[in-house]
Amino acid sequence: MKSKFIFFLALASILFTASNAKKVHTLGDSTMAPYDENATVTRGWGMYFGNFLTNGWTSINYAKGGRDSRGGYNELWQTAKKNVEAGDYVIITFGHNDEKNGGMDGIELYNYYINKGDATAAAAVDQRGTIPTTTYKENLGKIVDEAIALGATPVICSPVCRSYFSGGKIRRNGRHDLGDSFSILTENGPTAGQSVPATDHTMDYAYHSEQLAKEKGVAFIDLTSATADLYESYGDAKCHEYLFDGEGSTHFNTTGALLVARECARLMKAQGIMAGDIVLPTDLTVTPASGDFGEAYKGQTLTKEFTLNGFGLSPEEGSVSITATDGITLSTDKKTWTNALTTTYAASTLVQTFYAQVTLTENGQFSGTITVSVSGGSAIEIPVTATAIVLEGGTEVKAYWRLEKDDSYEQTGPATVISETFQGMYVQRYSNPNANTVWPEWTGYDATRKMQRNLLTGDAWPAEEIDDNPDRYIQWGIKPATGMTLSIDEISLFVSGCGGNGMCCHIYYSTDNFETRTTIFEMKKMPANNPQYVESKPVIKLSEGQQLLVRVYPWYNGAATGKTICLSDLTIHGMAQTAGTTGIRTIDSRQNVQATDFFSLDGRQQPSLRRGLNIVRMADGTTKKIIY
């Protein structure tokens, strides 16, 4: 009896702990967003905020590129608040994309042209963008109010600076104050070139985020000033070299993102926000602390990023060695791979990124260890695991869009294909990108091969786009046939810019209608007429009712017309298996089958049983295979 009591007490303790898991939810734009380390060097600071939380706290990053505060409320917050519970924290930071349209509200500008009957001008409007004193504060305020209503604690962070330098200092617009040059919408239309003195904060997004925090009585973190100080401590050249991704003055590399996350945590702790739950280690740490590479297919090579960071290290100068057991190789540049590395540090500070690589040569579990040793100090051991799987059994499924003369597709196997659709985009024509087009040599294709050439609605690419627009994409998809599951093991396509070298794009897939997404490709300033091969080997299992969506989000580096994004040879491949069946049953024509729906193997609904193998949904909701 006593043992049963102890068991139930332990069980109750586990359930209580699980139901009281503590979470920090982060909402923001591309400077905070998560990125796939194998697709890009860009990193968002929200990826690393959890490094500074004690055990028992989890950081969930909902940030996405291209979102302004309106998208933050209408999209990101609507996803996040389903998971927010009493006692959680919600960190909110927007501003970069609120500055679209020179500080005018994008929706108001769009409606202005619609009311004038100018559909062409309306179509060209980027509907992102808010006014600092009104719609910006209103959107942030709605998130704050609803977070409080859920019992959570909101924390407003002003946006991180852009590294716009002038005379060794971050310029006014780099601090998100458009006061030197902004636009207003009048009854006669937009009026550009407006300005106010530096003492006037009318167009200062960071300032108004702080004013909102004061009005609502919630915590405020001044990341704008903090990041300005950080950038200025490096200076213009070194700031861009050490902290940014090499693609401009907005997005971070690993070092920059990690330092900003640490700075946010430091400022929160200094203000007594989560003070007992934030840790700012001064010794050497490794992120992540364990290397779980997850599942992949036998024969694949997996790469994972790790970051060494230490602040206040003793001695002030030293070296760190990194070694790995058999089956793991290491690199700092993803070019030269070895089983041992050495890095040095100075001024008691170290921020160093390195990579580990594992090739899955055998089925099942792989395990190994990476050891990080500080000269004259202790060692840190990082367990490494990966699982090799083989996709076998079932029926092969393939959906293939050639995209040579139309958007038709070829289908093999039992699945339901989701046709190509466009949001804010359209097909200009089908043709070869250019007579000088150069395909990868292994394809055997020449410059006559046609691609689908696509333009954005309105034809003119806007100036100063630094990330994808959430309302502009091209989409395809697939889902299991009725009564089936679908394992996806390949997504591939060719993508190219035509008309200039400024085409940029992100390619993602999602299995939850883009509440979350996985990056499979990022490229900025694609060389024109050079189709890039994109290939991903994901491990995705779709249950009946789920769908896989693939999206291409394009933008252009600078204002331009006549520039197209070209696509071809999209393939989605996998294996279909019967879901939840109870074996194959053979019947004859004299038997009565109590069923609600009948389907062929390719998922097409049929009025009744047909000769051969059928998939049948029974009256009790189960699915059966029946040979008739």
XYZ file of C-alpha atoms in Angstrom, residues 284-286 308 313 318-324 330 341-345 350 354 369-382:
34
model
C 32.949 29.101 -20.969
C 29.680 27.580 -22.208
C 28.674 25.730 -25.357
C 31.478 28.695 -27.678
C 37.232 34.325 -18.667
C 44.194 31.393 -23.538
C 43.232 28.641 -25.915
C 40.417 26.162 -26.231
C 40.708 22.738 -27.858
C 37.777 20.892 -29.424
C 37.984 17.175 -30.137
C 35.501 14.568 -31.339
C 34.717 19.428 -36.941
C 40.317 22.132 -33.542
C 42.053 24.830 -31.509
C 40.853 28.396 -31.021
C 42.310 31.234 -28.965
C 40.738 34.097 -27.068
C 35.374 34.296 -26.549
C 32.161 25.739 -34.996
C 31.053 12.933 -27.930
C 32.570 16.350 -28.578
C 34.940 17.541 -25.851
C 35.793 21.211 -25.311
C 38.839 21.822 -23.089
C 40.053 25.162 -21.783
C 43.805 25.544 -21.314
C 44.533 25.019 -17.638
C 40.839 24.476 -16.923
C 38.051 21.958 -17.017
C 36.460 20.139 -19.958
C 32.927 20.264 -21.312
C 31.490 17.131 -22.887
C 28.757 17.433 -25.517
